[in-house]
Coordinates of C-alpha atoms and ligand atoms in Angstrom, one line a residue:
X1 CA 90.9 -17.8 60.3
X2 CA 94.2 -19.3 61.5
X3 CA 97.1 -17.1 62.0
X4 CA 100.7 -17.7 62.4
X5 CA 102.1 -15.7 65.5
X6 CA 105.6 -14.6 66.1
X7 CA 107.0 -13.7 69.7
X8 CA 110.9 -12.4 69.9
X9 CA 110.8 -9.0 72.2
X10 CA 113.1 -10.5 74.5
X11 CA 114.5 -13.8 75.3
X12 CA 111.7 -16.0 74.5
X13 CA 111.1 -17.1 71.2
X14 CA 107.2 -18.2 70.2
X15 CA 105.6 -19.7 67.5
X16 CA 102.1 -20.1 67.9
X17 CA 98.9 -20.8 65.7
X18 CA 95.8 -19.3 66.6
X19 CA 92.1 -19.8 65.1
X20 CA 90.0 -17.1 65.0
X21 CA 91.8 -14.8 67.7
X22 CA 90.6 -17.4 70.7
X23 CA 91.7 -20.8 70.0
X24 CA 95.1 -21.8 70.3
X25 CA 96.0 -25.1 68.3
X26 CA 99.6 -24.8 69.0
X27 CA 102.0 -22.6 70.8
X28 CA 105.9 -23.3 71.0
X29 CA 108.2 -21.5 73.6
X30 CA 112.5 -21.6 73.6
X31 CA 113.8 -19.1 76.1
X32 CA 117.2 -18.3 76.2
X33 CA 116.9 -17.1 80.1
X34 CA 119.2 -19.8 81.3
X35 CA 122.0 -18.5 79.1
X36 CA 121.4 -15.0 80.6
X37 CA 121.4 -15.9 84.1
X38 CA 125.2 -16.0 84.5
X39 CA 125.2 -12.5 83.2
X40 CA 122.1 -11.0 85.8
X41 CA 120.0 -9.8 83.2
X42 CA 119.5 -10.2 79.3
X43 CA 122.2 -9.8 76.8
X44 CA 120.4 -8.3 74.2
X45 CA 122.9 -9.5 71.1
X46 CA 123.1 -12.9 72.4
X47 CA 119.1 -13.3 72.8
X48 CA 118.7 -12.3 69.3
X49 CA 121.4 -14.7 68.1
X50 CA 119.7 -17.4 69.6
X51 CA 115.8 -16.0 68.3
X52 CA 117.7 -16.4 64.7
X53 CA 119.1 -20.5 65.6
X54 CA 115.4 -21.9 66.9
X55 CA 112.9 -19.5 64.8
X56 CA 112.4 -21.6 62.2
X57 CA 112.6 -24.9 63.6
X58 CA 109.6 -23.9 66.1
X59 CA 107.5 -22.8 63.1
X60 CA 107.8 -25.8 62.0
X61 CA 107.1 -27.9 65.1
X62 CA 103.9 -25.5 65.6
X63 CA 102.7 -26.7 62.5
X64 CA 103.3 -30.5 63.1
X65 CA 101.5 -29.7 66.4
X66 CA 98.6 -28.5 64.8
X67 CA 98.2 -31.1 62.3
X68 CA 98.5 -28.4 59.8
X69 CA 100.2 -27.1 56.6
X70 CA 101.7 -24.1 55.7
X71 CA 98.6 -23.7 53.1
X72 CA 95.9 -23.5 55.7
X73 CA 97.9 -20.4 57.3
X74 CA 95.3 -17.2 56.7
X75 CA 98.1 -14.5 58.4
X76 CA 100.7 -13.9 59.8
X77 CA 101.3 -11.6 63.3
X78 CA 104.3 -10.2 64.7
X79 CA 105.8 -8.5 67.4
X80 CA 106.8 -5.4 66.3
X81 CA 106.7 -3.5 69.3
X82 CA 107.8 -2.8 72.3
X83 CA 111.4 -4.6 73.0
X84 CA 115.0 -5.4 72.2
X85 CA 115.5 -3.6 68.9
X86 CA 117.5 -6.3 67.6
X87 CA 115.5 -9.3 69.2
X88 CA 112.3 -7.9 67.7
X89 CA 113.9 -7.2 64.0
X90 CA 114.7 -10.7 64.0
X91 CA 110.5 -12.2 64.7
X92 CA 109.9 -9.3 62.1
X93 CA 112.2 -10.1 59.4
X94 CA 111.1 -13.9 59.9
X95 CA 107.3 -12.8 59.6
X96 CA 107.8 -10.7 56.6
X97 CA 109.4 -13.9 55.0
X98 CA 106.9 -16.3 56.0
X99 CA 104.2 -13.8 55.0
X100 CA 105.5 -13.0 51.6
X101 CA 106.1 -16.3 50.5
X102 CA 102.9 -17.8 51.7
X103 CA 101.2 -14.5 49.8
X104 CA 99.5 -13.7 53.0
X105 CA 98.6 -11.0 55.1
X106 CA 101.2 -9.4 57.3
X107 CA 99.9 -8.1 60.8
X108 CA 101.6 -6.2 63.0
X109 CA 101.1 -6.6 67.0
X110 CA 102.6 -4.4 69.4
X111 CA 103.8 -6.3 72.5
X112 CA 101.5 -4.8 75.5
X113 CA 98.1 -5.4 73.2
X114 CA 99.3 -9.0 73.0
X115 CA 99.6 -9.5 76.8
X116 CA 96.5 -7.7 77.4
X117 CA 94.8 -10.7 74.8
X118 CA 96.2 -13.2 76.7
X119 CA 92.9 -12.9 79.0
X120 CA 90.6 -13.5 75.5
X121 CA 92.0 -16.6 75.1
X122 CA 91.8 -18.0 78.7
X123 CA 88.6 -16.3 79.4
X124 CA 86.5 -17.0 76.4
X125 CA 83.4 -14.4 78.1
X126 CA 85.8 -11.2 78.4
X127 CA 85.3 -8.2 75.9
X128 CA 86.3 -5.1 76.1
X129 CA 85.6 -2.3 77.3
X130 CA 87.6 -3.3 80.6
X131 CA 90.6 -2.1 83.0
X132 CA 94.0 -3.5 82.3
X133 CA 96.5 -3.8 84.8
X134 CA 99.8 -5.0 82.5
X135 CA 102.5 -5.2 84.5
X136 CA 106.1 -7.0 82.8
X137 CA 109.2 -6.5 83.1
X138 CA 109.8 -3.8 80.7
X139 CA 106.5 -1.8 81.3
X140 CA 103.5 -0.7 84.4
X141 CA 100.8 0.3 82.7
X142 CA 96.8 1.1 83.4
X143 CA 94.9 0.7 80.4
X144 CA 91.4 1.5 79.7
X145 CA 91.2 -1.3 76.9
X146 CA 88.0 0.7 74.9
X147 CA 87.7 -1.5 72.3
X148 CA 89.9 -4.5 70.7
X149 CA 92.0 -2.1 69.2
X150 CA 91.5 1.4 71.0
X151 CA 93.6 1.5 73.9
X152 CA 94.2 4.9 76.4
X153 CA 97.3 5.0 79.1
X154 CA 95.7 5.7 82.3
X155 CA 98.4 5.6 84.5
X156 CA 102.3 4.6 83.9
X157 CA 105.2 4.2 85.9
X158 CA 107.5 7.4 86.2
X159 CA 110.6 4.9 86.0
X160 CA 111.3 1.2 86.8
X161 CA 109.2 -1.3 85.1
X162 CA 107.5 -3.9 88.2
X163 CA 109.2 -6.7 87.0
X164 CA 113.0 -4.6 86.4
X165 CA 112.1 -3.5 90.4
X166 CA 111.4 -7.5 91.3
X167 CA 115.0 -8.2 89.2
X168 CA 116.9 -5.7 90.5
X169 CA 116.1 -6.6 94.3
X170 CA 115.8 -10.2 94.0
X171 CA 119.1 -10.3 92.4
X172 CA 120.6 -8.0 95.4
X173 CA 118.8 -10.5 97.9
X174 CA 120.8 -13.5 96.0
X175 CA 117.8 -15.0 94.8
X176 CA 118.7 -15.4 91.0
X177 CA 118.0 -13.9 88.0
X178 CA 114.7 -13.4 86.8
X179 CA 114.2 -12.6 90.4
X180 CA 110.1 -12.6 90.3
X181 CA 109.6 -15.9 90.7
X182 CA 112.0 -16.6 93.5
X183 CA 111.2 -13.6 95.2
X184 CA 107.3 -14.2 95.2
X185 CA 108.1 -17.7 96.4
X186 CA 110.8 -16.5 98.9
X187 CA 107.5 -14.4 100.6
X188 CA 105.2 -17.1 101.3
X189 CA 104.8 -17.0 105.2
X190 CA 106.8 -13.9 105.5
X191 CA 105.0 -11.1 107.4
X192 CA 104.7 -7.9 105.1
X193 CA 104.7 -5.3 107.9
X194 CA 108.1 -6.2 109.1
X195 CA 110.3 -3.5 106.9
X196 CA 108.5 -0.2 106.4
X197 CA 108.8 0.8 103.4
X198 CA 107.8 4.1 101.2
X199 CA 104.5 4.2 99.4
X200 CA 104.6 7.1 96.4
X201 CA 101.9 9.5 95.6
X202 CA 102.6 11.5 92.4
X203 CA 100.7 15.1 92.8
X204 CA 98.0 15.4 90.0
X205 CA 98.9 11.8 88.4
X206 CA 96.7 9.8 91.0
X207 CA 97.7 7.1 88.6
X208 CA 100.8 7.3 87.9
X209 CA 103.3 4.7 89.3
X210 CA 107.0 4.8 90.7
X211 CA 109.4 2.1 91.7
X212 CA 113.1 3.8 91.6
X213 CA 112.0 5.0 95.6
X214 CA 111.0 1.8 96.9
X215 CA 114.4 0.1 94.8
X216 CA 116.4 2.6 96.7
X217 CA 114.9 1.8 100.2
X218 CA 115.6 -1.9 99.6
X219 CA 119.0 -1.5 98.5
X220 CA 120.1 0.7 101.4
X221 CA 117.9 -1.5 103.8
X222 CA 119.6 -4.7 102.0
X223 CA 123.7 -2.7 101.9
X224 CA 123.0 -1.2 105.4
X225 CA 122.4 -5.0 106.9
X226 CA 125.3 -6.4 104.8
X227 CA 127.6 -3.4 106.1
X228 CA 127.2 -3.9 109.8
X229 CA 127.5 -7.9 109.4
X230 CA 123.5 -8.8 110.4
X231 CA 121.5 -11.3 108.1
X232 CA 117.8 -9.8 107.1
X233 CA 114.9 -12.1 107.1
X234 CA 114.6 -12.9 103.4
X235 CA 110.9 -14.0 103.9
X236 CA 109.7 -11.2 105.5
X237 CA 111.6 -8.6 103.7
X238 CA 110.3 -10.8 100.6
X239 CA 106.6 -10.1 101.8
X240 CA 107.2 -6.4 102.5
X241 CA 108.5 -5.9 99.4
X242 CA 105.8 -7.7 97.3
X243 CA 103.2 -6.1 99.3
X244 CA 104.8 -2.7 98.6
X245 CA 104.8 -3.0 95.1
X246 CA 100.9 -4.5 95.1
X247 CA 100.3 -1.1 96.9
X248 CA 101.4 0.7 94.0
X249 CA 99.6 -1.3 91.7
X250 CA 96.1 -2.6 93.1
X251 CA 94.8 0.4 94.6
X252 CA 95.9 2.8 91.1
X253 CA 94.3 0.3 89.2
X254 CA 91.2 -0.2 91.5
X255 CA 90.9 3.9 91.5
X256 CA 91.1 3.5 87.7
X257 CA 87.9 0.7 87.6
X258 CA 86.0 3.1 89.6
X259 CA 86.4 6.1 87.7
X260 CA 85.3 4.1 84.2
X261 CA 82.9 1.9 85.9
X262 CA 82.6 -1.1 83.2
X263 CA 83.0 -3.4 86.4
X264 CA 85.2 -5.5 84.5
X265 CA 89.1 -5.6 85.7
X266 CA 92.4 -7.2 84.0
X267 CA 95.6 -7.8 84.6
X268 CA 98.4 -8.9 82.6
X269 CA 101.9 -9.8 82.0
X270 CA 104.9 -11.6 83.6
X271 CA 104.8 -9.9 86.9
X272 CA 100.8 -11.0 87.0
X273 CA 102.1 -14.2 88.2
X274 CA 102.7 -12.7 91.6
X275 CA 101.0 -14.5 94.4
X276 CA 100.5 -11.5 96.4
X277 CA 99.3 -8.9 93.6
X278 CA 96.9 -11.9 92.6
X279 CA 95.6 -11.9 96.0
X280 CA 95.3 -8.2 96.4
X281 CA 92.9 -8.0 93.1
X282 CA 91.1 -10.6 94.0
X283 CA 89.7 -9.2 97.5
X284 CA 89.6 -5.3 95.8
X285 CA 87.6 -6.4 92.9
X286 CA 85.4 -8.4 95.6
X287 CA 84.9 -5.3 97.5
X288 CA 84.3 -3.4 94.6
X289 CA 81.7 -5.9 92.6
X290 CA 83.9 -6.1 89.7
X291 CA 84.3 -9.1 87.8
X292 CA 88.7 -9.5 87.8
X293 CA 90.3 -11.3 85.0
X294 CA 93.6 -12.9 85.5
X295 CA 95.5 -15.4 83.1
X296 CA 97.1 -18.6 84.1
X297 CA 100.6 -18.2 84.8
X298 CA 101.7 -20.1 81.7
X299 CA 100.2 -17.1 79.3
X300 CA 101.6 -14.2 81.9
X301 CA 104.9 -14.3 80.7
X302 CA 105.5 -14.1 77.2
X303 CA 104.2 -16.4 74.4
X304 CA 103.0 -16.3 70.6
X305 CA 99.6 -17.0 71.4
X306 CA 98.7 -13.6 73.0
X307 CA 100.0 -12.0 69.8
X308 CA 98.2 -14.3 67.5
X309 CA 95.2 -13.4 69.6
X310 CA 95.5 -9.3 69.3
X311 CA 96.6 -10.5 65.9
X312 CA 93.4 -11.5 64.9
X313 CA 91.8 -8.5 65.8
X314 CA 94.1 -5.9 64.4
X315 CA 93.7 -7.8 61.1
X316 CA 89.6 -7.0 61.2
X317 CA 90.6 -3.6 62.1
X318 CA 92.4 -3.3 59.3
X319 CA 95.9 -3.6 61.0
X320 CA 98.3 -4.3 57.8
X321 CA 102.0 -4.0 57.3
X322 CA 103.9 -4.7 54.1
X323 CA 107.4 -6.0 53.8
X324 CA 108.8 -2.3 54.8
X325 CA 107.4 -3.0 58.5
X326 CA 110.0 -2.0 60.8
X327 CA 110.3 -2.6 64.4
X328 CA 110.7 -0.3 67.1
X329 CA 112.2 -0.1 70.6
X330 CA 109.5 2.0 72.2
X331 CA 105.9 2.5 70.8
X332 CA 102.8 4.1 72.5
X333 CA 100.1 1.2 73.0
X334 CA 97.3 3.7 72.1
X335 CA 98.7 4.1 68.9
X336 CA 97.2 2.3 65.8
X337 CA 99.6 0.6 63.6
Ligands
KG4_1 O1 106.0 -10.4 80.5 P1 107.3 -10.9 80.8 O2 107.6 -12.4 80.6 O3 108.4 -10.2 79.8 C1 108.2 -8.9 79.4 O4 107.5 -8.7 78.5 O5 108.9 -8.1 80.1 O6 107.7 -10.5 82.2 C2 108.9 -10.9 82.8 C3 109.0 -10.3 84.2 C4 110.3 -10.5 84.9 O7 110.7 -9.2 85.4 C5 110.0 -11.5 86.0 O8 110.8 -11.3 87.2 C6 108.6 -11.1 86.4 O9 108.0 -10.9 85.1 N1 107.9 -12.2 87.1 C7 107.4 -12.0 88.3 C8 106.8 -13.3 88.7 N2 107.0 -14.1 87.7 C9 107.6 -13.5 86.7 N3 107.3 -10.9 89.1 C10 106.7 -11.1 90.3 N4 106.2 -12.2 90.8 C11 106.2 -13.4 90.0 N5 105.7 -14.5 90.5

């Protein structure tokens, strides 16, 4: 079954086609990001603008890509779910079109299950039930991923997202916007006990998350420096802020594996690129004997071939949407479409 898969929560745009949930034969990426950087962050009207200019066109070079026709398209999956209301509305209006003409299937995807598939297609052994770490910029989440379609919320953050915390303090550190990738890099050598910095423990939510604490230590660390004239290490404040945040993450998530025991772990999204969270799993899931799944960084941001995976699996259980499918800024992951 080869599906059509549609990505526009935020400022990338995919196109991807995807055969029978695991094999991607094309996937086609145009992110606006370098048109947001002047602004620190995403302008949500202007990402949707440009979603609406290269939609089509990238349809159409997934196709050419794949050696494929619009005929030999089984379904189509969207993005419905999480993200910029008007950024998703526009994948979704272009879905429902494609859908309806082709006289296809419509399937709806919601955002977090499509990262979470990213590991199906670059880890052809992993099936549920597992642990998922997803960690992006607009969510921190602990999943206990039951089934392909049956998800629970373990643990969430109380605030910030992970990657909104990395932003916000990279951009304050002058490393650019998105700040993830610059900061992680800006940490490599940098010695991680050099600022101390607060660690969270929410009382009867073991795993539950918060980053709005550990923002405000940075900023006042990061103002207080600024104030009194002195330059801060960026390395090392770099590594004891990544190791800070993979405190609030790995051992949650770890806590999480233990009390489900299926002894397989996951993690997902954008901020799973991070050097030092990657590196944290790794020797916890060592420790622990459980097998860790991680995708390469080029599916841990966003793409259309994570959806067209989770696609394929919401289609056999039934997941269906007509041409009333709306999208929606906020949805549950646990909920069924
Ligand atoms: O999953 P994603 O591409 O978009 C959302 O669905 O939100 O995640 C983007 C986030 C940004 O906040 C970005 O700064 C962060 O992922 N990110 C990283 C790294 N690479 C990207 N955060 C920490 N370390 C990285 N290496």
């Amino acid at each position: 079954m080869i599906i059509l898969a549609v990505e526009s929560s935020c400022d990338e745009t995919a196109v991807a086609l995807v055969k029978d949930g695991r094999e991607v034969l094309a996937d086609c990426i145009a992110s606006s990001v370098e048109m947001h950087k002047i602004y620190g962050g995403v302008v949500p009207e202007l990402a949707s603008r440009k979603h609406i200019e290269v939609i089509s066109t990238l349809a159409d070079e997934a196709l050419a890509k794949a050696g494929i026709t619009r005929k030999e398209i089984d379904a189509v999956a969207v993005t419905y779910a999480p993200g910029l209301i008007g950024a998703v509305l526009v994948g979704v209006n272009f879905a429902k079109s494609v859908a309806f003409s082709l006289g296809v299937p419509l399937i709806p995807v919601h955002h977090v299950r499509g990262h979470i598939a990213a590991n199906y297609i670059a880890h052809p052994d992993l099936e549920p039930p597992f642990v998922c770490l997803c960690v992006s910029g607009g969510t921190s989440l602990i999943v206990d991923v039951k089934s392909y379609t049956e998800m629970e919320i373990l643990g969430a953050t109380r605030d910030d997202a992970a990657g909104e915390c990395f932003d916000k303090i990279a951009r304050v550190m002058g490393l650019g916007y998105p700040g993830g990738g610059p900061l992680d890099r800006a940490s490599q050598g940098g010695d991680d006990k050099a600022f101390t910095l607060p660690r969270v423990h929410i009382h009867d939510a073991p795993l539950d998350m918060s980053f709005s604490g550990l923002k405000t230590a940075m900023l006042n660390l990061i103002h207080n420096a600024q104030q009194k004239g002195e330059d801060l290490p960026v390395s090392d404040l770099a590594a004891s802020f990544s190791a800070a945040v993979s405190d609030e993450l790995v051992p949650r998530t770890m806590f999480a594996a233990r009390q489900k025991g299926y002894g397989k772990v996951a993690v997902v999204g954008g901020v799973a690129a991070n050097s030092r969270i990657r590196r944290d799993l790794e020797a916890a899931c060592e420790k622990d004997g459980c097998k860790l799944y991680m995708p390469p960084l080029k599916l841990c941001g966003d793409n259309g071939s994570m959806i067209g995976s989770q696609g394929y699996y919401e289609y056999l259980a039934g997941g269906r949407a007509g041409t009333d499918l709306n999208a929606f800024a906020n949805r549950d992951i646990s909920l069924q479409y």
